[in-house]
mmCIF file of C-alpha atoms and ligand atoms in Angstrom:
data_model
loop_
_atom_site.group_PDB
_atom_site.id
_atom_site.type_symbol
_atom_site.label_atom_id
_atom_site.label_comp_id
_atom_site.label_asym_id
_atom_site.label_seq_id
_atom_site.Cartn_x
_atom_site.Cartn_y
_atom_site.Cartn_z
ATOM 1 C CA MET A 70 57.105 27.762 120.237
ATOM 2 C CA LEU A 71 56.209 31.428 119.647
ATOM 3 C CA LYS A 72 58.822 34.161 119.637
ATOM 4 C CA ILE A 73 58.176 37.925 119.623
ATOM 5 C CA THR A 74 61.067 40.340 119.011
ATOM 6 C CA ALA A 75 61.533 44.055 118.303
ATOM 7 C CA ASN A 76 65.314 44.421 118.265
ATOM 8 C CA PHE A 77 65.427 46.113 114.836
ATOM 9 C CA ASP A 78 65.055 49.594 113.263
ATOM 10 C CA ALA A 79 61.957 51.246 114.861
ATOM 11 C CA GLY A 80 61.051 48.067 116.766
ATOM 12 C CA SER A 81 59.025 48.648 119.926
ATOM 13 C CA VAL A 82 56.974 46.331 122.170
ATOM 14 C CA VAL A 83 56.969 44.938 125.715
ATOM 15 C CA VAL A 84 56.314 41.161 125.824
ATOM 16 C CA ASN A 85 54.647 40.031 129.056
ATOM 17 C CA ASP A 86 53.681 36.477 128.035
ATOM 18 C CA ALA A 87 53.844 34.786 124.637
ATOM 19 C CA ALA A 88 53.406 31.149 125.642
ATOM 20 C CA ASP A 89 49.813 30.715 124.487
ATOM 21 C CA PRO A 90 48.897 32.026 120.967
ATOM 22 C CA ALA A 91 45.339 32.612 122.134
ATOM 23 C CA ALA A 92 46.564 34.803 125.011
ATOM 24 C CA ILE A 93 49.628 36.773 123.929
ATOM 25 C CA ARG A 94 50.010 39.557 126.495
ATOM 26 C CA LEU A 95 51.857 42.698 125.426
ATOM 27 C CA SER A 96 52.295 46.304 126.547
ATOM 28 C CA LEU A 97 53.046 49.484 124.636
ATOM 29 C CA ARG A 98 56.643 50.588 125.301
ATOM 30 C CA PRO A 99 57.155 54.300 126.211
ATOM 31 C CA ASP A 100 59.501 56.507 124.149
ATOM 32 C CA ASN A 101 63.108 56.028 125.290
ATOM 33 C CA ALA A 102 63.243 59.239 127.404
ATOM 34 C CA SER A 103 59.639 60.308 127.896
ATOM 35 C CA GLY A 104 56.243 58.909 128.872
ATOM 36 C CA PHE A 105 54.634 59.083 125.433
ATOM 37 C CA LYS A 106 53.556 55.664 124.094
ATOM 38 C CA GLN A 107 51.465 54.430 121.189
ATOM 39 C CA TRP A 108 53.915 53.248 118.486
ATOM 40 C CA PHE A 109 54.472 49.487 118.265
ATOM 41 C CA TYR A 110 56.358 47.350 115.704
ATOM 42 C CA PHE A 111 57.345 43.739 116.374
ATOM 43 C CA ARG A 112 57.998 40.366 114.692
ATOM 44 C CA LEU A 113 56.055 37.200 115.556
ATOM 45 C CA GLN A 114 57.627 33.850 114.689
ATOM 46 C CA GLY A 115 56.370 30.259 114.936
ATOM 47 C CA ALA A 116 52.640 31.000 114.748
ATOM 48 C CA ALA A 117 51.738 29.802 111.236
ATOM 49 C CA TYR A 118 48.026 28.810 111.026
ATOM 50 C CA GLN A 119 47.514 29.404 114.733
ATOM 51 C CA ASN A 120 44.832 31.928 115.733
ATOM 52 C CA CYS A 121 46.728 34.576 117.683
ATOM 53 C CA VAL A 122 45.084 37.028 120.079
ATOM 54 C CA MET A 123 47.566 39.765 121.009
ATOM 55 C CA THR A 124 46.450 42.221 123.699
ATOM 56 C CA PHE A 125 48.056 45.516 124.775
ATOM 57 C CA ASP A 126 47.025 45.936 128.415
ATOM 58 C CA ASN A 127 48.061 49.614 128.704
ATOM 59 C CA ALA A 128 46.418 51.042 125.566
ATOM 60 C CA ALA A 129 44.318 53.407 127.686
ATOM 61 C CA GLU A 130 47.560 55.078 128.855
ATOM 62 C CA SER A 131 48.695 55.823 125.285
ATOM 63 C CA ALA A 132 49.229 59.379 124.066
ATOM 64 C CA TYR A 133 45.908 59.368 122.180
ATOM 65 C CA PRO A 134 43.575 56.633 123.541
ATOM 66 C CA GLU A 135 40.832 57.708 121.104
ATOM 67 C CA GLY A 136 43.269 56.626 118.415
ATOM 68 C CA TRP A 137 42.321 52.962 119.109
ATOM 69 C CA GLU A 138 38.628 53.534 118.280
ATOM 70 C CA ASP A 139 37.842 52.294 114.783
ATOM 71 C CA TYR A 140 41.566 51.578 114.221
ATOM 72 C CA ALA A 141 43.168 48.402 112.871
ATOM 73 C CA ALA A 142 46.830 47.420 113.184
ATOM 74 C CA VAL A 143 48.924 46.777 110.068
ATOM 75 C CA ALA A 144 50.790 43.539 109.300
ATOM 76 C CA SER A 145 53.321 42.358 106.733
ATOM 77 C CA TYR A 146 55.069 39.099 105.818
ATOM 78 C CA ASP A 147 57.688 40.724 103.550
ATOM 79 C CA ARG A 148 58.041 44.214 105.184
ATOM 80 C CA ARG A 149 57.035 45.804 101.868
ATOM 81 C CA ASN A 150 53.341 44.961 101.564
ATOM 82 C CA TRP A 151 51.307 45.955 104.607
ATOM 83 C CA PHE A 152 47.628 45.206 105.224
ATOM 84 C CA ARG A 153 45.142 45.831 108.049
ATOM 85 C CA VAL A 154 44.311 42.998 110.484
ATOM 86 C CA PRO A 155 41.247 42.522 112.721
ATOM 87 C CA SER A 156 41.626 44.697 115.812
ATOM 88 C CA SER A 157 39.435 45.939 118.665
ATOM 89 C CA TYR A 158 39.575 48.291 121.655
ATOM 90 C CA GLU A 159 37.540 47.425 124.764
ATOM 91 C CA ASN A 160 37.915 48.364 128.437
ATOM 92 C CA GLY A 161 41.255 50.019 127.826
ATOM 93 C CA VAL A 162 42.729 46.967 126.088
ATOM 94 C CA PHE A 163 43.720 47.027 122.395
ATOM 95 C CA SER A 164 43.611 43.597 120.750
ATOM 96 C CA ILE A 165 44.807 42.140 117.450
ATOM 97 C CA ASN A 166 43.080 38.893 116.418
ATOM 98 C CA HIS A 167 44.883 37.289 113.460
ATOM 99 C CA THR A 168 45.907 33.886 112.104
ATOM 100 C CA PRO A 169 49.288 34.257 110.367
ATOM 101 C CA LEU A 170 49.757 32.181 107.201
ATOM 102 C CA ALA A 171 53.527 31.938 107.675
ATOM 103 C CA ASN A 172 56.007 31.487 110.497
ATOM 104 C CA SER A 173 57.333 35.045 110.272
ATOM 105 C CA ILE A 174 55.089 38.117 110.316
ATOM 106 C CA TYR A 175 55.453 41.756 111.436
ATOM 107 C CA TYR A 176 52.810 43.902 113.125
ATOM 108 C CA ALA A 177 52.994 47.713 113.480
ATOM 109 C CA TYR A 178 50.985 50.792 114.418
ATOM 110 C CA PHE A 179 51.518 52.166 110.883
ATOM 111 C CA GLU A 180 53.556 51.241 107.774
ATOM 112 C CA PRO A 181 57.193 51.853 108.826
ATOM 113 C CA TYR A 182 59.744 53.989 106.937
ATOM 114 C CA SER A 183 63.176 52.666 107.852
ATOM 115 C CA HIS A 184 66.440 54.560 108.275
ATOM 116 C CA GLU A 185 67.795 52.640 105.258
ATOM 117 C CA GLN A 186 64.819 53.904 103.212
ATOM 118 C CA HIS A 187 65.632 57.406 104.501
ATOM 119 C CA LEU A 188 69.275 57.150 103.401
ATOM 120 C CA GLN A 189 68.160 55.725 100.034
ATOM 121 C CA LEU A 190 65.746 58.659 99.595
ATOM 122 C CA LEU A 191 68.677 61.048 100.073
ATOM 123 C CA GLY A 192 70.846 59.064 97.664
ATOM 124 C CA ASP A 193 68.183 58.886 94.967
ATOM 125 C CA ALA A 194 67.462 62.616 95.318
ATOM 126 C CA GLN A 195 71.133 63.548 94.936
ATOM 127 C CA GLY A 196 71.388 61.144 92.017
ATOM 128 C CA SER A 197 68.795 63.195 90.129
ATOM 129 C CA GLY A 198 71.357 65.910 89.535
ATOM 130 C CA LEU A 199 68.812 68.527 90.640
ATOM 131 C CA CYS A 200 69.334 68.203 94.367
ATOM 132 C CA GLN A 201 72.086 69.321 96.763
ATOM 133 C CA ILE A 202 72.446 67.575 100.115
ATOM 134 C CA ASP A 203 73.685 69.678 103.032
ATOM 135 C CA ASP A 204 74.473 68.522 106.547
ATOM 136 C CA LEU A 205 73.012 71.019 109.017
ATOM 137 C CA GLY A 206 74.435 69.343 112.118
ATOM 138 C CA SER A 207 74.111 66.229 114.240
ATOM 139 C CA THR A 208 71.205 64.802 116.226
ATOM 140 C CA VAL A 209 71.437 63.900 119.927
ATOM 141 C CA GLU A 210 72.733 60.436 119.009
ATOM 142 C CA GLY A 211 75.048 61.758 116.288
ATOM 143 C CA ARG A 212 73.001 61.056 113.163
ATOM 144 C CA ASP A 213 73.094 63.572 110.306
ATOM 145 C CA ILE A 214 70.451 66.287 109.967
ATOM 146 C CA ASN A 215 70.213 66.483 106.188
ATOM 147 C CA LEU A 216 68.659 69.246 104.133
ATOM 148 C CA LEU A 217 67.796 68.718 100.464
ATOM 149 C CA THR A 218 67.991 71.910 98.398
ATOM 150 C CA ILE A 219 66.300 71.733 95.014
ATOM 151 C CA GLY A 220 66.349 74.727 92.659
ATOM 152 C CA ASN A 221 68.558 77.510 91.386
ATOM 153 C CA GLN A 222 68.765 79.353 94.733
ATOM 154 C CA ALA A 223 68.358 82.626 92.807
ATOM 155 C CA GLU A 224 67.932 85.621 95.097
ATOM 156 C CA SER A 225 64.519 86.244 93.520
ATOM 157 C CA ASP A 226 63.391 82.638 94.048
ATOM 158 C CA LEU A 227 60.530 81.828 96.381
ATOM 159 C CA LYS A 228 61.855 79.901 99.398
ATOM 160 C CA ILE A 229 59.621 76.880 99.997
ATOM 161 C CA TRP A 230 60.406 74.857 103.130
ATOM 162 C CA VAL A 231 59.012 71.391 103.874
ATOM 163 C CA ILE A 232 59.909 69.500 107.064
ATOM 164 C CA ALA A 233 58.607 66.070 108.041
ATOM 165 C CA ARG A 234 58.509 63.556 110.900
ATOM 166 C CA GLN A 235 59.258 65.787 113.860
ATOM 167 C CA HIS A 236 57.224 63.036 115.510
ATOM 168 C CA PRO A 237 59.033 59.849 114.508
ATOM 169 C CA GLY A 238 56.055 57.476 114.810
ATOM 170 C CA GLU A 239 54.264 59.512 112.142
ATOM 171 C CA THR A 240 55.981 57.564 109.355
ATOM 172 C CA MET A 241 53.374 58.638 106.787
ATOM 173 C CA ALA A 242 55.182 61.999 106.804
ATOM 174 C CA GLU A 243 58.305 60.569 105.185
ATOM 175 C CA TRP A 244 56.231 58.566 102.663
ATOM 176 C CA PHE A 245 54.626 61.920 101.768
ATOM 177 C CA VAL A 246 58.058 63.524 101.216
ATOM 178 C CA GLU A 247 59.090 60.587 99.001
ATOM 179 C CA GLY A 248 56.105 61.387 96.769
ATOM 180 C CA LEU A 249 56.721 65.132 96.758
ATOM 181 C CA LEU A 250 60.408 64.637 95.893
ATOM 182 C CA GLY A 251 59.684 62.059 93.186
ATOM 183 C CA ARG A 252 57.495 64.531 91.301
ATOM 184 C CA LEU A 253 59.651 67.607 92.037
ATOM 185 C CA LEU A 254 62.721 65.823 90.636
ATOM 186 C CA ASP A 255 60.891 64.532 87.547
ATOM 187 C CA PRO A 256 62.262 66.485 84.549
ATOM 188 C CA GLN A 257 59.147 65.510 82.534
ATOM 189 C CA ASP A 258 56.701 66.979 85.039
ATOM 190 C CA PRO A 259 55.495 70.457 83.900
ATOM 191 C CA THR A 260 54.390 71.564 87.367
ATOM 192 C CA ALA A 261 57.758 70.654 88.849
ATOM 193 C CA ARG A 262 59.632 72.359 86.005
ATOM 194 C CA ALA A 263 57.545 75.538 86.218
ATOM 195 C CA LEU A 264 57.915 75.642 90.015
ATOM 196 C CA LEU A 265 61.682 75.274 89.850
ATOM 197 C CA ASP A 266 61.736 78.253 87.496
ATOM 198 C CA ARG A 267 60.443 80.451 90.326
ATOM 199 C CA ALA A 268 61.201 78.641 93.586
ATOM 200 C CA THR A 269 63.923 76.876 95.518
ATOM 201 C CA PHE A 270 62.737 74.036 97.778
ATOM 202 C CA TYR A 271 64.364 73.291 101.128
ATOM 203 C CA ILE A 272 63.245 69.839 102.308
ATOM 204 C CA VAL A 273 64.083 67.949 105.517
ATOM 205 C CA PRO A 274 62.642 64.434 104.938
ATOM 206 C CA ASN A 275 63.134 63.336 108.549
ATOM 207 C CA MET A 276 63.516 65.832 111.389
ATOM 208 C CA ASN A 277 63.919 63.061 113.961
ATOM 209 C CA PRO A 278 66.087 60.154 112.729
ATOM 210 C CA ASP A 279 67.085 59.136 116.286
ATOM 211 C CA GLY A 280 63.473 58.846 117.459
ATOM 212 C CA SER A 281 62.635 56.970 114.253
ATOM 213 C CA VAL A 282 65.259 54.267 114.822
ATOM 214 C CA LEU A 283 64.455 54.103 118.550
ATOM 215 C CA GLY A 284 60.816 53.323 117.772
ATOM 216 C CA ASN A 285 59.571 56.459 119.555
ATOM 217 C CA LEU A 286 56.123 57.931 118.932
ATOM 218 C CA ARG A 287 56.708 61.616 119.642
ATOM 219 C CA THR A 288 60.163 62.525 120.964
ATOM 220 C CA ASN A 289 63.848 62.662 120.088
ATOM 221 C CA ALA A 290 66.548 60.688 121.936
ATOM 222 C CA ALA A 291 66.672 63.365 124.665
ATOM 223 C CA GLY A 292 62.926 63.098 125.279
ATOM 224 C CA ALA A 293 62.091 66.396 123.537
ATOM 225 C CA ASN A 294 58.849 66.793 121.587
ATOM 226 C CA LEU A 295 60.414 68.682 118.687
ATOM 227 C CA ASN A 296 57.103 70.339 117.840
ATOM 228 C CA ARG A 297 57.248 72.194 121.172
ATOM 229 C CA GLU A 298 60.868 73.389 120.752
ATOM 230 C CA TRP A 299 60.572 76.101 118.091
ATOM 231 C CA GLU A 300 60.711 79.164 120.375
ATOM 232 C CA THR A 301 63.816 78.191 122.349
ATOM 233 C CA PRO A 302 65.576 75.165 120.804
ATOM 234 C CA THR A 303 68.927 74.086 122.262
ATOM 235 C CA VAL A 304 71.812 72.111 120.798
ATOM 236 C CA GLU A 305 71.753 69.816 123.844
ATOM 237 C CA LYS A 306 68.016 68.994 123.932
ATOM 238 C CA SER A 307 66.683 69.744 120.444
ATOM 239 C CA PRO A 308 69.566 70.096 117.974
ATOM 240 C CA GLU A 309 67.278 68.876 115.202
ATOM 241 C CA VAL A 310 65.110 71.997 115.534
ATOM 242 C CA TYR A 311 68.022 74.283 116.468
ATOM 243 C CA PHE A 312 70.015 73.686 113.255
ATOM 244 C CA VAL A 313 67.022 73.628 110.854
ATOM 245 C CA ARG A 314 65.668 76.845 112.358
ATOM 246 C CA GLU A 315 69.113 78.469 111.979
ATOM 247 C CA LYS A 316 69.113 77.606 108.270
ATOM 248 C CA MET A 317 65.587 79.010 107.827
ATOM 249 C CA LEU A 318 66.710 82.302 109.346
ATOM 250 C CA GLU A 319 69.524 82.331 106.776
ATOM 251 C CA THR A 320 67.353 81.595 103.708
ATOM 252 C CA GLY A 321 64.030 83.155 104.675
ATOM 253 C CA VAL A 322 60.676 81.372 104.127
ATOM 254 C CA ASP A 323 57.809 82.161 101.721
ATOM 255 C CA LEU A 324 55.849 78.926 102.255
ATOM 256 C CA PHE A 325 56.203 76.335 105.024
ATOM 257 C CA LEU A 326 54.730 72.834 105.372
ATOM 258 C CA ASP A 327 55.204 70.669 108.493
ATOM 259 C CA ILE A 328 54.147 67.098 107.710
ATOM 260 C CA HIS A 329 52.555 64.987 110.470
ATOM 261 C CA GLY A 330 50.187 62.097 111.175
ATOM 262 C CA ASP A 331 47.176 62.181 113.460
ATOM 263 C CA GLU A 332 46.188 59.256 115.692
ATOM 264 C CA SER A 333 42.508 60.089 116.084
ATOM 265 C CA ILE A 334 40.925 62.031 113.211
ATOM 266 C CA PRO A 335 40.164 59.752 110.217
ATOM 267 C CA PHE A 336 40.771 62.383 107.541
ATOM 268 C CA VAL A 337 43.563 64.276 105.781
ATOM 269 C CA PHE A 338 43.527 67.899 106.933
ATOM 270 C CA MET A 339 45.637 70.991 107.601
ATOM 271 C CA ALA A 340 46.060 73.475 110.436
ATOM 272 C CA GLY A 341 47.085 77.052 109.609
ATOM 273 C CA THR A 342 48.335 80.082 111.549
ATOM 274 C CA GLU A 343 45.076 81.864 112.427
ATOM 275 C CA GLY A 344 46.217 82.174 116.036
ATOM 276 C CA VAL A 345 49.588 83.849 115.494
ATOM 277 C CA PRO A 346 50.115 87.603 116.004
ATOM 278 C CA ALA A 347 51.238 88.222 112.397
ATOM 279 C CA TYR A 348 48.116 86.593 110.904
ATOM 280 C CA ASN A 349 46.441 88.929 108.403
ATOM 281 C CA PRO A 350 43.887 88.951 105.559
ATOM 282 C CA ARG A 351 46.591 88.214 102.955
ATOM 283 C CA THR A 352 47.616 85.025 104.741
ATOM 284 C CA ALA A 353 43.980 84.063 105.283
ATOM 285 C CA ALA A 354 43.273 84.433 101.559
ATOM 286 C CA LEU A 355 46.354 82.390 100.666
ATOM 287 C CA GLU A 356 45.264 79.641 103.085
ATOM 288 C CA THR A 357 41.852 79.472 101.421
ATOM 289 C CA ALA A 358 43.344 79.392 97.926
ATOM 290 C CA PHE A 359 45.880 76.706 98.867
ATOM 291 C CA LYS A 360 43.276 74.418 100.455
ATOM 292 C CA HIS A 361 40.900 74.837 97.532
ATOM 293 C CA ALA A 362 43.653 73.944 95.062
ATOM 294 C CA PHE A 363 44.768 70.999 97.211
ATOM 295 C CA ALA A 364 41.218 69.598 97.415
ATOM 296 C CA THR A 365 40.959 69.965 93.627
ATOM 297 C CA ALA A 366 44.273 68.163 93.112
ATOM 298 C CA SER A 367 43.534 65.349 95.573
ATOM 299 C CA PRO A 368 40.156 63.885 96.626
ATOM 300 C CA ASP A 369 42.011 62.588 99.708
ATOM 301 C CA PHE A 370 42.302 66.154 101.077
ATOM 302 C CA GLN A 371 39.389 67.874 102.789
ATOM 303 C CA ASP A 372 38.888 70.951 104.965
ATOM 304 C CA GLU A 373 35.716 70.097 106.877
ATOM 305 C CA HIS A 374 37.246 67.903 109.607
ATOM 306 C CA GLY A 375 40.365 68.816 111.550
ATOM 307 C CA TYR A 376 41.679 70.595 114.632
ATOM 308 C CA PRO A 377 39.658 73.401 116.252
ATOM 309 C CA LYS A 378 40.799 76.819 114.996
ATOM 310 C CA ASP A 379 43.067 78.800 117.347
ATOM 311 C CA ALA A 380 41.518 82.024 118.637
ATOM 312 C CA PRO A 381 43.343 85.197 117.515
ATOM 313 C CA GLY A 382 46.674 85.497 119.326
ATOM 314 C CA GLN A 383 46.179 82.114 121.052
ATOM 315 C CA ALA A 384 48.466 79.917 118.937
ATOM 316 C CA ASN A 385 51.054 77.777 120.715
ATOM 317 C CA MET A 386 54.163 79.581 119.517
ATOM 318 C CA THR A 387 56.454 76.679 120.438
ATOM 319 C CA MET A 388 55.055 74.744 117.457
ATOM 320 C CA ALA A 389 56.843 74.830 114.093
ATOM 321 C CA THR A 390 53.963 76.113 111.948
ATOM 322 C CA ALA A 391 53.066 78.897 114.389
ATOM 323 C CA TRP A 392 56.638 80.032 114.929
ATOM 324 C CA VAL A 393 57.615 79.948 111.226
ATOM 325 C CA GLY A 394 54.350 81.495 109.992
ATOM 326 C CA ASN A 395 54.724 84.318 112.488
ATOM 327 C CA ARG A 396 58.492 84.895 112.190
ATOM 328 C CA PHE A 397 58.392 85.085 108.383
ATOM 329 C CA ASP A 398 54.804 86.371 107.972
ATOM 330 C CA CYS A 399 54.311 83.582 105.435
ATOM 331 C CA LEU A 400 51.794 80.927 104.459
ATOM 332 C CA ALA A 401 52.425 78.002 106.825
ATOM 333 C CA PHE A 402 50.536 74.773 107.459
ATOM 334 C CA THR A 403 50.702 71.641 109.565
ATOM 335 C CA LEU A 404 49.526 68.826 107.284
ATOM 336 C CA GLU A 405 47.970 65.790 109.025
ATOM 337 C CA MET A 406 47.408 62.325 107.571
ATOM 338 C CA PRO A 407 45.440 59.635 109.476
ATOM 339 C CA PHE A 408 46.829 56.543 111.219
ATOM 340 C CA LYS A 409 43.363 55.116 110.600
ATOM 341 C CA ASP A 410 41.894 55.837 107.153
ATOM 342 C CA ASN A 411 40.380 58.691 105.184
ATOM 343 C CA HIS A 412 36.667 58.179 105.849
ATOM 344 C CA ASN A 413 35.830 60.122 102.684
ATOM 345 C CA LEU A 414 37.562 57.462 100.609
ATOM 346 C CA PRO A 415 37.995 54.361 102.821
ATOM 347 C CA ASP A 416 40.034 51.316 101.830
ATOM 348 C CA ASP A 417 39.083 48.353 104.035
ATOM 349 C CA ASP A 418 42.150 46.287 103.106
ATOM 350 C CA PHE A 419 44.873 48.903 103.592
ATOM 351 C CA GLY A 420 43.347 51.943 105.305
ATOM 352 C CA TRP A 421 45.619 54.959 104.994
ATOM 353 C CA ASN A 422 49.102 53.771 104.062
ATOM 354 C CA GLY A 423 52.500 54.632 102.609
ATOM 355 C CA GLN A 424 51.438 54.715 98.973
ATOM 356 C CA ARG A 425 48.459 57.015 99.623
ATOM 357 C CA SER A 426 50.784 59.301 101.614
ATOM 358 C CA LEU A 427 53.218 59.251 98.692
ATOM 359 C CA ARG A 428 50.495 60.176 96.201
ATOM 360 C CA LEU A 429 49.317 62.991 98.458
ATOM 361 C CA GLY A 430 52.892 64.299 98.462
ATOM 362 C CA GLU A 431 52.795 64.321 94.652
ATOM 363 C CA SER A 432 49.477 66.204 94.674
ATOM 364 C CA VAL A 433 50.600 68.940 97.038
ATOM 365 C CA LEU A 434 52.864 70.332 94.299
ATOM 366 C CA SER A 435 49.714 71.299 92.359
ATOM 367 C CA ALA A 436 48.487 73.328 95.334
ATOM 368 C CA ILE A 437 51.887 74.989 95.743
ATOM 369 C CA TRP A 438 51.866 75.840 92.022
ATOM 370 C CA ALA A 439 48.332 77.294 92.298
ATOM 371 C CA VAL A 440 49.395 79.884 94.918
ATOM 372 C CA SER A 441 53.021 80.379 93.844
ATOM 373 C CA ALA A 442 52.329 83.574 91.888
ATOM 374 C CA ASP A 443 50.918 85.211 95.036
ATOM 375 C CA LEU A 444 53.495 84.112 97.617
ATOM 376 C CA LYS A 445 56.047 86.917 97.217
ATOM 377 C CA LYS A 446 55.501 89.573 99.868
HETATM 378 C C1 GEM B 747 50.051 68.461 116.631
HETATM 379 S S1 GEM B 747 50.643 69.284 115.239
HETATM 380 C C2 GEM B 747 50.196 70.950 115.533
HETATM 381 C C3 GEM B 747 48.774 71.104 115.964
HETATM 382 N N1 GEM B 747 48.293 72.397 115.523
HETATM 383 C C4 GEM B 747 47.136 72.909 115.898
HETATM 384 N N2 GEM B 747 46.742 74.069 115.370
HETATM 385 N N3 GEM B 747 46.410 72.266 116.801
HETATM 386 C C5 GEM B 747 51.092 68.416 117.744
HETATM 387 O O1 GEM B 747 52.258 68.697 117.492
HETATM 388 O O2 GEM B 747 50.658 68.122 118.844
HETATM 389 C C6 GEM B 747 49.548 67.111 116.300
HETATM 390 C C7 GEM B 747 50.594 66.200 115.699
HETATM 391 O O3 GEM B 747 51.546 65.855 116.392
HETATM 392 O O4 GEM B 747 50.436 65.820 114.546
HETATM 393 ZN ZN1 ZN B 748 52.883 65.072 114.797
#
């Protein structure tokens, strides 16, 4: 007898019929308070050595239907090691075709990053002795909005802000922060040590802990897409943005990174602030230098594929990178990692995953170091 459940941290699926392993009929579940859907994460029990065909009948209604093209779901027996499983997208139906080798297996849209892992990340960071944890306020459901401050906070320090996972289904963003933090807090790492001599880092590892636990793709518990709240955030609808933005206005910002995942484009890429009013040749030169240094530090980064450039003055100013880059006239990027794989360096077994996100987070410190001497206005 098969059983499919999702009643756990970040679990999300609608089960229509799980009687026949060859015809398991599922649907994508919408975010708790909005229509966005694409994230799924569920447990299948009782199917050892049975060929299972799991179909999502509403995949064409997902937030990014092109995200199913050339995409494969991830699976795990132990919730630590995740691998890609045979998947296909035809006539609006996304299908997973897999024969589990044990009676308990998990399937997900991408390698999860649990709330327990998030709390452990905070604990480990504080345990380094180099990191101060501050509570900036509470989320819609009353979880803590935590800021990690790393550095001497000297008045002359560069203020480097990194936020991640405004969109909770983009779990690669928090894997990335784990990598960045691990290197930044390594007292043996020369780049980290030299950076902390001239910069204080302000890092929010998860901007959307409620949406993460709820198994949402794009919104917080109140149905807000946090990356559209940066012009007029409110404590009621988008406290996560409201309190972080308040703190930024207090500290100032010399460099800003907003870490995301992209459903459709099979590459690692960045989007800058070319469309904001304050954009100028200095920022343009810094963007070029940063991306060159990043591509040198990590063969997983590239600048050929990505989002279309915004026309001058046409940026969406409700987005974090646009609002911060403009308000502080600073270098600011949205960094995107793929739900699929990096086609420049494909891995057929794992695709893009947590560990590659973590290593990219380590590498970004080299790019920050490369431009750090030129960041002060
Ligand atoms: C984007 S992130 C910002 C996109 N920026 C530009 N210049 N197009 C969003 O918020 O919709 C995609 C994502 O969520 O990762
Ligand atoms: Zn995003």
